[in-house]
Coordinates of C-alpha atoms in Angstrom, one line a residue:
Chain A
M1 CA 105.5 103.0 106.2
S2 CA 102.1 103.2 104.7
V3 CA 100.7 102.9 101.0
L4 CA 97.8 104.7 99.9
I5 CA 96.0 103.0 97.2
V6 CA 93.4 104.5 94.8
G7 CA 91.6 102.6 92.2
S8 CA 88.3 100.8 91.6
T9 CA 86.3 99.0 94.3
A10 CA 83.8 96.9 92.4
L11 CA 81.6 93.7 92.2
D12 CA 82.9 91.3 89.6
S13 CA 80.7 88.7 88.1
I14 CA 83.2 86.1 86.7
K15 CA 82.3 83.3 84.3
T16 CA 85.1 80.6 83.5
P17 CA 84.5 77.3 81.5
K18 CA 84.4 75.6 84.9
A19 CA 82.3 78.0 87.0
E20 CA 80.3 81.1 87.4
N21 CA 80.8 83.4 90.5
P22 CA 78.4 86.5 90.7
R23 CA 79.2 89.7 92.7
L24 CA 82.8 88.8 94.1
L25 CA 84.8 91.6 95.6
G26 CA 86.8 93.1 92.7
G27 CA 88.3 96.1 91.3
S28 CA 92.0 97.3 90.9
A29 CA 92.2 98.9 94.4
S30 CA 90.5 95.9 96.2
H31 CA 93.0 93.4 94.8
A32 CA 96.1 95.8 95.3
A33 CA 94.9 96.7 98.8
V34 CA 94.7 93.0 99.9
A35 CA 98.0 92.3 98.5
A36 CA 99.8 95.1 100.1
S37 CA 98.3 94.4 103.5
F38 CA 100.6 91.5 103.9
F39 CA 103.5 93.9 104.5
G40 CA 102.2 97.0 106.3
P41 CA 99.4 99.5 106.7
V42 CA 97.1 100.4 103.7
K43 CA 94.9 103.3 103.2
L44 CA 92.2 102.7 100.7
V45 CA 90.6 105.4 98.5
G46 CA 87.5 104.3 96.5
V47 CA 83.8 104.5 96.2
V48 CA 81.0 101.8 96.7
G49 CA 77.2 101.9 96.5
D50 CA 74.7 101.3 99.3
D51 CA 74.3 97.7 97.8
F52 CA 78.0 96.9 98.7
P53 CA 78.0 93.9 100.9
K54 CA 78.9 94.2 104.5
R55 CA 81.1 91.0 104.4
Y56 CA 83.4 92.8 101.9
I57 CA 83.8 95.8 104.3
Q58 CA 84.7 93.2 106.9
L59 CA 87.0 91.6 104.7
Y60 CA 88.9 94.8 104.1
K61 CA 88.9 95.4 107.9
R62 CA 90.4 91.9 108.5
H63 CA 93.3 92.9 106.4
R64 CA 93.6 96.1 108.5
I65 CA 92.9 98.4 105.5
D66 CA 92.0 101.9 106.6
L67 CA 88.7 102.7 105.1
Q68 CA 88.4 106.4 105.9
G69 CA 89.0 107.2 102.1
L70 CA 86.1 104.7 101.0
Q71 CA 83.0 106.6 100.3
V72 CA 79.7 104.9 100.3
L73 CA 77.2 106.8 98.1
P74 CA 73.6 106.0 97.3
G75 CA 73.2 103.7 94.4
N76 CA 74.9 100.8 92.9
T77 CA 78.5 99.6 93.3
F78 CA 80.5 99.5 90.0
H79 CA 79.6 96.1 88.6
W80 CA 81.9 94.3 85.9
S81 CA 81.0 91.0 84.4
G82 CA 83.4 89.0 82.2
E83 CA 84.0 85.6 80.7
Y84 CA 87.2 83.8 80.3
E85 CA 88.1 81.2 77.3
S86 CA 89.3 77.8 78.4
N87 CA 93.1 78.9 78.1
M88 CA 92.4 81.4 80.9
N89 CA 94.1 84.1 78.8
N90 CA 91.5 85.6 76.5
R91 CA 88.5 87.2 78.3
R92 CA 85.7 89.4 77.0
T93 CA 83.6 91.8 78.9
L94 CA 79.9 90.9 79.2
L95 CA 78.8 94.0 81.1
T96 CA 80.1 97.2 82.8
E97 CA 77.8 99.2 85.0
L98 CA 79.5 102.0 86.4
G99 CA 77.0 102.9 89.1
V100 CA 78.3 105.3 91.7
F101 CA 81.7 105.0 90.2
E102 CA 80.6 107.6 87.6
K103 CA 80.4 110.2 90.3
F104 CA 83.8 109.3 92.0
N105 CA 85.6 112.4 92.9
P106 CA 87.8 111.3 95.8
S107 CA 88.6 113.9 98.4
L108 CA 91.4 112.5 100.7
P109 CA 91.0 112.5 104.4
D110 CA 93.7 114.7 106.1
S111 CA 95.2 111.5 107.6
Y112 CA 96.1 110.2 104.1
Q113 CA 97.7 113.2 102.6
S114 CA 101.2 112.5 103.9
T115 CA 101.2 108.9 103.0
P116 CA 104.8 108.2 101.6
F117 CA 103.9 105.5 99.1
V118 CA 101.2 106.1 96.6
L119 CA 99.7 103.5 94.3
L120 CA 97.6 104.9 91.6
A121 CA 96.0 101.6 90.8
N122 CA 94.1 101.2 87.5
I123 CA 91.5 104.0 87.1
A124 CA 91.0 106.9 84.8
P125 CA 94.2 109.0 84.7
A126 CA 92.2 112.2 85.6
L127 CA 91.3 110.5 88.8
Q128 CA 94.9 109.4 89.3
H129 CA 96.0 113.2 88.9
H130 CA 93.1 114.3 91.2
V131 CA 94.4 112.0 94.0
L132 CA 98.0 112.9 93.3
D133 CA 97.1 116.7 93.5
Q134 CA 96.0 116.1 97.1
M135 CA 99.3 114.4 98.4
R136 CA 102.0 116.2 100.2
R137 CA 105.4 115.3 98.8
P138 CA 105.0 111.4 98.7
R139 CA 108.2 109.4 98.7
F140 CA 107.5 107.2 95.8
V141 CA 104.4 107.2 93.4
A142 CA 103.5 104.3 91.1
A143 CA 100.6 103.9 88.6
D144 CA 99.1 101.1 86.7
T145 CA 96.9 101.5 83.8
M146 CA 94.9 99.8 81.0
D147 CA 94.4 99.6 77.3
L148 CA 91.2 101.8 77.6
W149 CA 93.0 104.8 79.0
I150 CA 95.6 104.6 76.4
K151 CA 93.0 104.8 73.8
V152 CA 90.5 107.3 75.3
A153 CA 92.6 109.5 77.8
L154 CA 96.1 109.5 76.3
P155 CA 96.9 113.2 77.1
D156 CA 96.0 112.7 80.7
L157 CA 98.0 109.6 80.9
L158 CA 101.2 111.2 79.3
R159 CA 100.9 114.1 81.7
L160 CA 100.7 111.6 84.5
L161 CA 103.8 109.8 83.4
K162 CA 105.7 112.9 84.2
R163 CA 104.6 112.9 87.8
L164 CA 105.4 109.1 88.6
D165 CA 108.5 107.2 90.0
A166 CA 107.3 103.9 88.5
F167 CA 104.9 103.1 85.9
V168 CA 103.5 99.5 85.6
L169 CA 101.6 98.2 82.6
N170 CA 101.3 95.0 80.6
D171 CA 103.2 94.0 77.4
S172 CA 100.2 94.7 75.1
E173 CA 99.5 98.0 76.6
A174 CA 103.4 98.7 76.3
Q175 CA 103.1 98.1 72.6
Q176 CA 99.9 100.1 72.3
L177 CA 101.5 103.1 74.1
T178 CA 104.8 103.2 72.2
G179 CA 104.0 101.3 68.8
E180 CA 107.0 99.0 69.5
D181 CA 106.6 95.2 69.2
N182 CA 110.0 94.7 71.2
V183 CA 109.4 95.1 74.8
F184 CA 112.9 96.3 75.6
V185 CA 112.6 99.0 73.0
A186 CA 109.2 99.8 74.3
L187 CA 110.7 100.0 77.8
K188 CA 113.2 102.7 76.6
A189 CA 110.5 104.6 75.0
I190 CA 108.4 104.7 78.0
H191 CA 111.3 106.0 80.1
R192 CA 111.5 108.9 77.7
L193 CA 107.8 109.6 78.8
G194 CA 108.9 110.3 82.3
P195 CA 109.0 107.5 84.8
K196 CA 112.5 106.4 86.3
Y197 CA 111.3 102.7 86.7
V198 CA 109.1 101.0 84.3
V199 CA 107.6 97.5 84.9
V200 CA 106.1 95.5 82.1
K201 CA 103.9 92.7 83.1
Q202 CA 103.7 89.7 80.9
G203 CA 101.2 87.4 82.8
S204 CA 102.5 83.7 83.2
H205 CA 105.8 84.7 81.8
G206 CA 106.7 87.0 84.6
S207 CA 107.6 90.7 84.4
I208 CA 110.4 93.0 83.4
L209 CA 111.9 95.8 85.3
S210 CA 113.8 98.8 83.7
G211 CA 115.5 101.2 86.0
P212 CA 118.7 103.1 86.8
Q213 CA 120.2 99.7 87.8
G214 CA 119.4 98.2 84.4
L215 CA 116.8 95.4 83.7
F216 CA 115.5 92.8 86.1
L217 CA 113.7 89.7 84.6
C218 CA 111.2 88.8 87.4
P219 CA 109.8 85.2 87.1
A220 CA 106.0 84.3 87.5
Y221 CA 105.4 81.3 89.9
P222 CA 104.6 78.2 88.1
L223 CA 100.9 77.6 88.4
V224 CA 99.4 74.1 87.4
K225 CA 96.0 75.4 87.7
V226 CA 94.5 78.9 87.0
V227 CA 91.1 79.3 88.5
D228 CA 90.6 83.1 87.8
P229 CA 93.4 85.6 86.7
T230 CA 91.2 88.5 87.4
G231 CA 93.1 90.9 89.6
A232 CA 96.5 89.2 89.2
G233 CA 98.1 92.3 87.7
D234 CA 96.5 94.5 90.6
S235 CA 97.8 92.0 93.2
F236 CA 101.2 92.2 91.6
V237 CA 101.6 96.0 91.9
G238 CA 99.9 96.1 95.2
G239 CA 102.3 93.4 96.6
M240 CA 105.1 95.1 95.1
M241 CA 104.3 98.5 96.7
G242 CA 103.3 97.0 100.0
Y243 CA 106.7 95.3 100.3
L244 CA 108.6 98.5 99.2
A245 CA 106.8 100.6 101.7
A246 CA 108.0 98.0 104.5
G247 CA 111.5 98.2 103.4
K248 CA 114.3 100.5 104.8
G249 CA 116.8 102.5 102.8
P250 CA 116.9 103.1 99.1
I251 CA 114.2 101.8 96.8
D252 CA 116.7 100.2 94.6
G253 CA 117.8 98.0 97.3
H254 CA 114.4 96.4 97.6
L255 CA 112.6 96.6 94.1
R256 CA 113.6 93.4 92.7
R257 CA 112.5 91.4 95.8
A258 CA 109.3 93.6 95.8
M259 CA 108.4 92.6 92.3
T260 CA 109.1 89.0 93.3
Y261 CA 106.7 89.2 96.3
G262 CA 104.1 90.9 94.1
S263 CA 104.6 88.0 91.4
V264 CA 103.8 85.3 94.2
I265 CA 100.8 87.3 95.5
A266 CA 99.6 87.4 91.9
S267 CA 99.9 83.7 91.7
F268 CA 97.8 83.2 94.8
C269 CA 95.2 85.5 93.2
C270 CA 94.9 83.4 90.1
E271 CA 94.3 80.2 92.4
G272 CA 90.9 81.5 93.5
F273 CA 88.0 83.5 92.3
G274 CA 88.3 87.1 93.2
V275 CA 90.3 87.6 96.3
Q276 CA 89.2 84.3 97.7
R277 CA 92.5 82.7 97.8
T278 CA 94.6 85.8 98.4
T279 CA 92.7 86.5 101.6
R280 CA 93.2 83.0 102.8
V281 CA 97.0 83.1 102.4
S282 CA 99.6 83.5 105.2
R283 CA 102.9 85.5 105.1
A284 CA 104.8 82.2 105.6
Q285 CA 103.2 80.8 102.4
I286 CA 104.1 84.0 100.5
D287 CA 107.7 83.7 101.8
G288 CA 107.6 80.1 100.9
R289 CA 107.0 80.7 97.2
V290 CA 109.5 83.6 97.1
K291 CA 112.2 81.2 98.3
E292 CA 110.9 78.6 95.7
L293 CA 111.3 81.1 93.0
E294 CA 114.8 81.7 94.1
R295 CA 115.6 78.0 93.7
L296 CA 113.8 77.8 90.4
T297 CA 115.7 80.6 88.8
R298 CA 119.2 79.9 90.1
F299 CA 121.7 78.4 87.8
Chain B
M1 CA 133.4 64.5 75.3
S2 CA 131.9 64.6 71.8
V3 CA 128.4 65.3 70.6
L4 CA 126.9 63.6 67.6
I5 CA 124.2 65.6 65.9
V6 CA 121.9 64.6 63.3
G7 CA 119.4 66.8 61.6
S8 CA 118.8 68.8 58.5
T9 CA 121.5 70.5 56.6
A10 CA 119.7 73.0 54.3
L11 CA 119.7 76.2 52.3
D12 CA 117.5 78.7 53.7
S13 CA 116.1 81.7 51.8
I14 CA 114.7 84.0 54.3
K15 CA 112.6 87.1 53.9
T16 CA 112.0 89.7 56.7
P17 CA 110.3 93.1 56.4
K18 CA 113.7 94.7 56.3
A19 CA 115.8 92.3 54.1
E20 CA 115.9 89.2 51.9
N21 CA 118.7 86.7 52.1
P22 CA 118.8 83.8 49.7
R23 CA 120.6 80.4 50.2
L24 CA 121.9 80.9 53.7
L25 CA 123.5 77.9 55.5
G26 CA 120.5 76.5 57.6
G27 CA 118.9 73.4 58.9
S28 CA 118.5 72.1 62.4
A29 CA 121.9 70.3 62.4
S30 CA 123.7 73.3 61.0
H31 CA 122.6 75.5 63.7
A32 CA 122.9 73.1 66.4
A33 CA 126.4 72.0 65.5
V34 CA 127.7 75.5 65.2
A35 CA 126.3 76.2 68.6
A36 CA 127.7 73.0 70.2
S37 CA 131.1 73.6 68.7
F38 CA 132.0 76.3 71.3
F39 CA 132.2 73.8 74.0
G40 CA 134.0 70.8 72.4
P41 CA 134.1 68.4 69.5
V42 CA 130.9 67.9 67.4
K43 CA 130.3 65.1 64.9
L44 CA 127.7 65.9 62.1
V45 CA 125.3 63.5 60.4
G46 CA 123.6 65.1 57.5
V47 CA 123.0 65.2 53.7
V48 CA 123.6 67.9 51.1
G49 CA 123.5 68.0 47.3
D50 CA 126.3 68.8 44.8
D51 CA 125.1 72.4 44.8
F52 CA 126.0 72.9 48.4
P53 CA 128.5 75.8 48.4
K54 CA 132.0 75.1 49.4
R55 CA 132.0 78.1 51.7
Y56 CA 129.6 76.4 53.9
I57 CA 131.8 73.3 54.1
Q58 CA 134.7 75.6 55.1
L59 CA 132.4 77.3 57.7
Y60 CA 131.7 73.8 59.3
K61 CA 135.4 73.3 59.3
R62 CA 136.3 76.4 60.9
H63 CA 134.2 75.3 63.8
R64 CA 136.1 72.1 63.8
I65 CA 132.9 70.0 63.1
D66 CA 133.6 66.4 62.0
L67 CA 132.1 66.0 58.6
Q68 CA 132.7 62.2 58.0
G69 CA 129.0 61.8 58.5
L70 CA 128.1 64.4 56.0
Q71 CA 126.9 62.7 52.8
V72 CA 127.2 64.7 49.5
L73 CA 124.7 63.2 47.0
P74 CA 124.1 64.2 43.3
G75 CA 121.1 66.6 43.3
N76 CA 120.1 69.8 45.1
T77 CA 120.4 70.5 48.8
F78 CA 117.3 70.8 50.9
H79 CA 116.0 74.3 50.1
W80 CA 113.6 76.1 52.6
S81 CA 112.2 79.6 52.0
G82 CA 110.2 81.5 54.6
E83 CA 108.9 84.8 55.4
Y84 CA 108.6 86.7 58.7
E85 CA 106.0 89.3 59.7
S86 CA 107.3 92.5 61.3
N87 CA 106.9 91.2 64.8
M88 CA 109.4 88.4 63.8
N89 CA 107.3 85.8 65.6
N90 CA 104.8 84.8 62.9
R91 CA 106.4 83.1 59.8
R92 CA 105.1 81.4 56.8
T93 CA 106.7 78.9 54.7
L94 CA 106.9 80.1 50.9
L95 CA 108.7 76.8 49.5
T96 CA 110.1 73.4 50.6
E97 CA 112.2 71.6 48.2
L98 CA 113.6 68.3 49.8
G99 CA 116.0 67.6 47.1
V100 CA 118.6 65.0 48.2
F101 CA 117.0 65.1 51.6
E102 CA 114.3 62.8 50.4
K103 CA 116.9 60.1 49.8
F104 CA 118.6 60.6 53.3
N105 CA 119.4 57.4 55.0
P106 CA 122.4 58.0 57.3
S107 CA 124.9 55.2 57.9
L108 CA 127.2 56.3 60.7
P109 CA 130.9 56.1 60.3
D110 CA 132.5 53.7 62.8
S111 CA 134.2 56.6 64.5
Y112 CA 130.7 58.0 65.3
Q113 CA 129.0 55.1 66.8
S114 CA 130.3 55.5 70.3
T115 CA 130.0 59.2 70.7
P116 CA 128.6 59.7 74.4
F117 CA 126.3 62.6 73.6
V118 CA 123.7 62.4 70.9
L119 CA 121.4 65.2 69.7
L120 CA 118.7 64.1 67.3
A121 CA 117.9 67.7 66.0
N122 CA 114.7 68.4 64.3
I123 CA 114.1 65.8 61.5
A124 CA 111.7 63.1 60.9
P125 CA 111.4 60.7 63.9
A126 CA 112.1 57.8 61.7
L127 CA 115.5 59.1 60.8
Q128 CA 116.1 59.9 64.6
H129 CA 115.3 56.2 65.4
H130 CA 117.6 55.1 62.6
V131 CA 120.6 57.0 63.7
L132 CA 119.8 56.0 67.4
D133 CA 119.8 52.3 66.3
Q134 CA 123.5 52.7 65.1
M135 CA 124.7 54.1 68.4
R136 CA 126.5 52.0 71.0
R137 CA 125.1 52.8 74.5
P138 CA 125.3 56.6 74.4
R139 CA 125.5 58.3 77.8
F140 CA 122.9 61.0 77.1
V141 CA 120.4 61.2 74.1
A142 CA 118.3 64.4 73.6
A143 CA 115.8 65.1 70.7
D144 CA 114.1 68.1 69.3
T145 CA 110.9 68.0 67.0
M146 CA 108.4 70.0 65.1
D147 CA 104.7 70.6 64.8
L148 CA 104.9 68.7 61.5
W149 CA 106.0 65.3 63.1
I150 CA 103.4 65.5 65.8
K151 CA 100.8 65.8 63.1
V152 CA 102.2 63.2 60.6
A153 CA 104.6 60.9 62.4
L154 CA 103.1 60.7 65.9
P155 CA 103.5 56.9 66.3
D156 CA 107.2 57.2 65.5
L157 CA 107.6 60.2 67.8
L158 CA 105.9 58.3 70.8
R159 CA 108.2 55.4 70.2
L160 CA 111.2 57.7 70.2
L161 CA 110.2 59.4 73.4
K162 CA 110.8 56.2 75.2
R163 CA 114.4 56.1 74.1
L164 CA 115.3 59.5 75.1
D165 CA 117.0 61.0 78.2
A166 CA 115.8 64.5 77.3
F167 CA 113.0 65.8 75.0
V168 CA 113.0 69.4 73.7
L169 CA 110.2 71.3 72.1
N170 CA 108.4 74.5 72.0
D171 CA 105.3 75.6 74.1
S172 CA 102.8 75.3 71.0
E173 CA 104.3 71.8 70.3
A174 CA 103.9 70.7 73.9
Q175 CA 100.2 71.8 73.6
Q176 CA 99.5 70.1 70.4
L177 CA 101.4 66.8 71.8
T178 CA 99.4 66.8 75.1
G179 CA 96.2 68.7 74.5
E180 CA 97.1 70.8 77.6
D181 CA 97.1 74.6 77.6
N182 CA 99.1 74.9 80.8
V183 CA 102.6 74.2 80.1
F184 CA 103.3 72.7 83.7
V185 CA 100.6 70.4 83.1
A186 CA 101.9 69.5 79.7
L187 CA 105.4 68.9 81.1
K188 CA 104.0 66.2 83.4
A189 CA 102.1 64.5 80.7
I190 CA 105.3 64.5 78.6
H191 CA 107.2 62.8 81.3
R192 CA 104.6 60.2 81.4
L193 CA 105.4 59.5 77.7
G194 CA 109.2 58.5 78.6
P195 CA 111.7 61.4 78.9
K196 CA 113.3 62.0 82.3
Y197 CA 114.1 65.5 81.2
V198 CA 111.8 67.8 79.3
V199 CA 112.6 71.2 78.1
V200 CA 109.8 73.6 76.7
K201 CA 111.1 76.4 74.7
Q202 CA 109.1 79.7 74.9
G203 CA 111.1 81.9 72.5
S204 CA 111.6 85.2 74.0
H205 CA 110.2 84.1 77.2
G206 CA 113.0 81.7 77.8
S207 CA 112.6 78.0 78.5
I208 CA 111.5 75.6 81.3
L209 CA 113.3 72.5 82.3
S210 CA 111.4 69.8 84.1
G211 CA 113.4 66.8 85.6
P212 CA 114.1 64.7 88.7
Q213 CA 115.3 68.0 90.5
G214 CA 112.2 69.8 89.8
L215 CA 111.8 72.8 87.6
F216 CA 114.2 75.5 86.3
L217 CA 113.0 78.6 84.7
C218 CA 115.6 79.6 82.2
P219 CA 115.7 83.1 81.1
A220 CA 115.9 84.3 77.5
Y221 CA 118.6 87.1 76.9
P222 CA 116.9 90.5 76.5
L223 CA 117.4 91.4 72.8
V224 CA 116.4 94.9 71.4
K225 CA 116.8 93.7 68.0
V226 CA 115.8 90.5 66.4
V227 CA 117.2 90.1 62.7
D228 CA 116.2 86.6 62.0
P229 CA 115.0 84.1 64.5
T230 CA 115.4 81.0 62.3
G231 CA 117.5 78.4 63.9
A232 CA 117.3 79.9 67.4
G233 CA 115.6 76.8 68.8
D234 CA 118.2 74.6 67.0
S235 CA 121.1 76.9 68.4
F236 CA 119.5 76.5 71.9
V237 CA 119.5 72.9 72.0
G238 CA 122.8 72.6 70.2
G239 CA 124.5 74.9 72.8
M240 CA 122.9 73.1 75.6
M241 CA 124.2 69.7 74.3
G242 CA 127.5 71.0 73.7
Y243 CA 127.9 72.5 77.2
L244 CA 126.6 69.3 78.7
A245 CA 129.1 67.1 76.8
A246 CA 131.9 69.4 78.0
G247 CA 130.8 68.9 81.7
K248 CA 132.3 66.5 84.2
G249 CA 130.2 64.5 86.7
P250 CA 126.4 64.1 86.7
I251 CA 124.1 65.7 84.2
D252 CA 122.2 67.3 87.0
G253 CA 125.0 69.4 88.0
H254 CA 125.3 71.1 84.7
L255 CA 121.8 71.1 83.0
R256 CA 120.7 74.5 84.3
R257 CA 123.8 76.2 83.2
A258 CA 123.7 74.2 79.8
M259 CA 120.3 75.7 79.2
T260 CA 121.4 79.2 79.9
Y261 CA 124.2 78.7 77.6
G262 CA 121.9 77.4 75.0
S263 CA 119.7 80.4 75.6
V264 CA 122.5 82.8 75.0
I265 CA 123.7 81.3 71.8
A266 CA 120.2 81.3 70.6
S267 CA 120.0 85.1 71.4
F268 CA 123.3 85.5 69.3
C269 CA 121.7 83.5 66.4
C270 CA 118.6 85.9 66.3
E271 CA 120.9 89.0 65.9
G272 CA 122.0 87.9 62.3
F273 CA 120.6 86.1 59.3
G274 CA 121.1 82.3 59.4
V275 CA 124.4 81.6 61.4
Q276 CA 126.0 84.9 60.3
R277 CA 126.1 86.1 63.8
T278 CA 126.5 82.8 65.7
T279 CA 129.9 82.2 63.6
R280 CA 131.4 85.4 64.5
V281 CA 130.7 85.3 68.3
S282 CA 133.6 84.5 70.6
R283 CA 133.5 82.3 73.8
A284 CA 134.2 85.2 75.8
Q285 CA 131.2 87.0 74.5
I286 CA 129.0 84.0 75.3
D287 CA 130.4 83.8 78.8
G288 CA 129.6 87.6 79.1
R289 CA 126.0 87.1 78.4
V290 CA 125.6 84.2 80.6
K291 CA 127.1 86.4 83.5
E292 CA 124.8 89.1 82.5
L293 CA 121.8 86.9 82.7
E294 CA 122.8 85.9 86.2
R295 CA 122.8 89.6 87.1
L296 CA 119.4 90.0 85.3
T297 CA 117.7 87.3 87.3
R298 CA 119.1 87.7 90.9
F299 CA 116.9 89.1 93.5

């Protein structure tokens, strides 16, 4: 089955202690769509400016991503620039130029409205609502978020939580949202806000699922070299949703493995700038790392 | 088979945002010995003053810990006092009174010298050497350490690493010792210093084993409430060594499960002040949490 993915489609200029890469393909929806594309059809919803490089359109197409929902507006594509410290965990934003993103008001093509799996990747909660409003009874809806929306758009976000099957956020956001230091207490508090499934991402420490079947501790793939972690969280949730959409039968039967696939695609994402590594990986390499994670965690 | 454990035997006064507990039984050897005692015989090497409460001697005895190697000297027992912040991760030392510990110069009883498993729990590397010098061909030697020894006794510690089968330390210590931010790179660097097995503890994120069979990602048991994490790392390594000593056949066949048992005993340790929770737990409860960790990590 298909996954509809809405989120940001951006140009990222990323500086690390080792290198500087201007105007990479970035944005939550780009990373998530590439990740999901390994498992089945993906429909992208986003907006770019008329400066958006053709090679990035071609890149989406190589991943067989449906671009009917990608608007091209006059003006500049959303441009984000950030710099990582040498531990590759701490980063600071150098620049945010919204460009055409400021006017983003997605109107879904007819062919998108019955997509069974919906991923509301990181974007303003009002836009996540707006997309969801146009969907006809999706089977499974997941959303990601970021610290900014918890700070500036909390009422919208809380209203969104009641419309989701799964909510994905990172550990510091879970703490920010609930005021709870302990992640397992935070998970319970987030369930009370609505979602049946809650996933907390913990970067190199993996992720935690809480759902009707209890907890799942999902490992991160061990990386000896992190080139650029930008988009790892988006790749995780994209890979997870892509895998889920490809599965037959109940969600609960696939969710753990879906997270592990998401985790592995996130690991590839970290090994290159932007989507450079993710777009070059094969399904066999992804399967290989999932198998390896199985071996690394069995006792 | 038996485990010999040398380390500190102390009185800990611990302050958390919720409570204050003076003069608890503490020290690396106390925590490790209690943890190891669930699996088989333990021989303790340590020193206490004449102020050491009788009830703590009785506690050791209830755990069938051999106390022939526990010296009682005139003077005060090593007393440490510390305070935790509300997230229970950051702590600061309020007071360190070495007392009789300053004169600690362990001379092993004959009956100890052929113990097959040796745990050099956290204590000055010179003392770890001194104990190891008195052992007759132990089968498996593991050591723990702390940031202080990396700072003030690095030559002793580096010399010790060449005498170990397994070295256990936490992630910030691994970074301090190797100068490597990436834990998997740090593991490789530590192998080059001598030990065949290296275990990096990551607190609530679990631990990582690196050895001839590759990596093992050991989960931490999910805790919704941490009362006092003091001694969790010592309980981990004590439980691991106790389980290993009880196993038949090659070390590699048991090490993953041994770490998981250590992880579970560390989780119980965190649920009470000092050893209050660990001493009240049953083997069945420990087995129960290990089984649960299996379920929580399968995909």
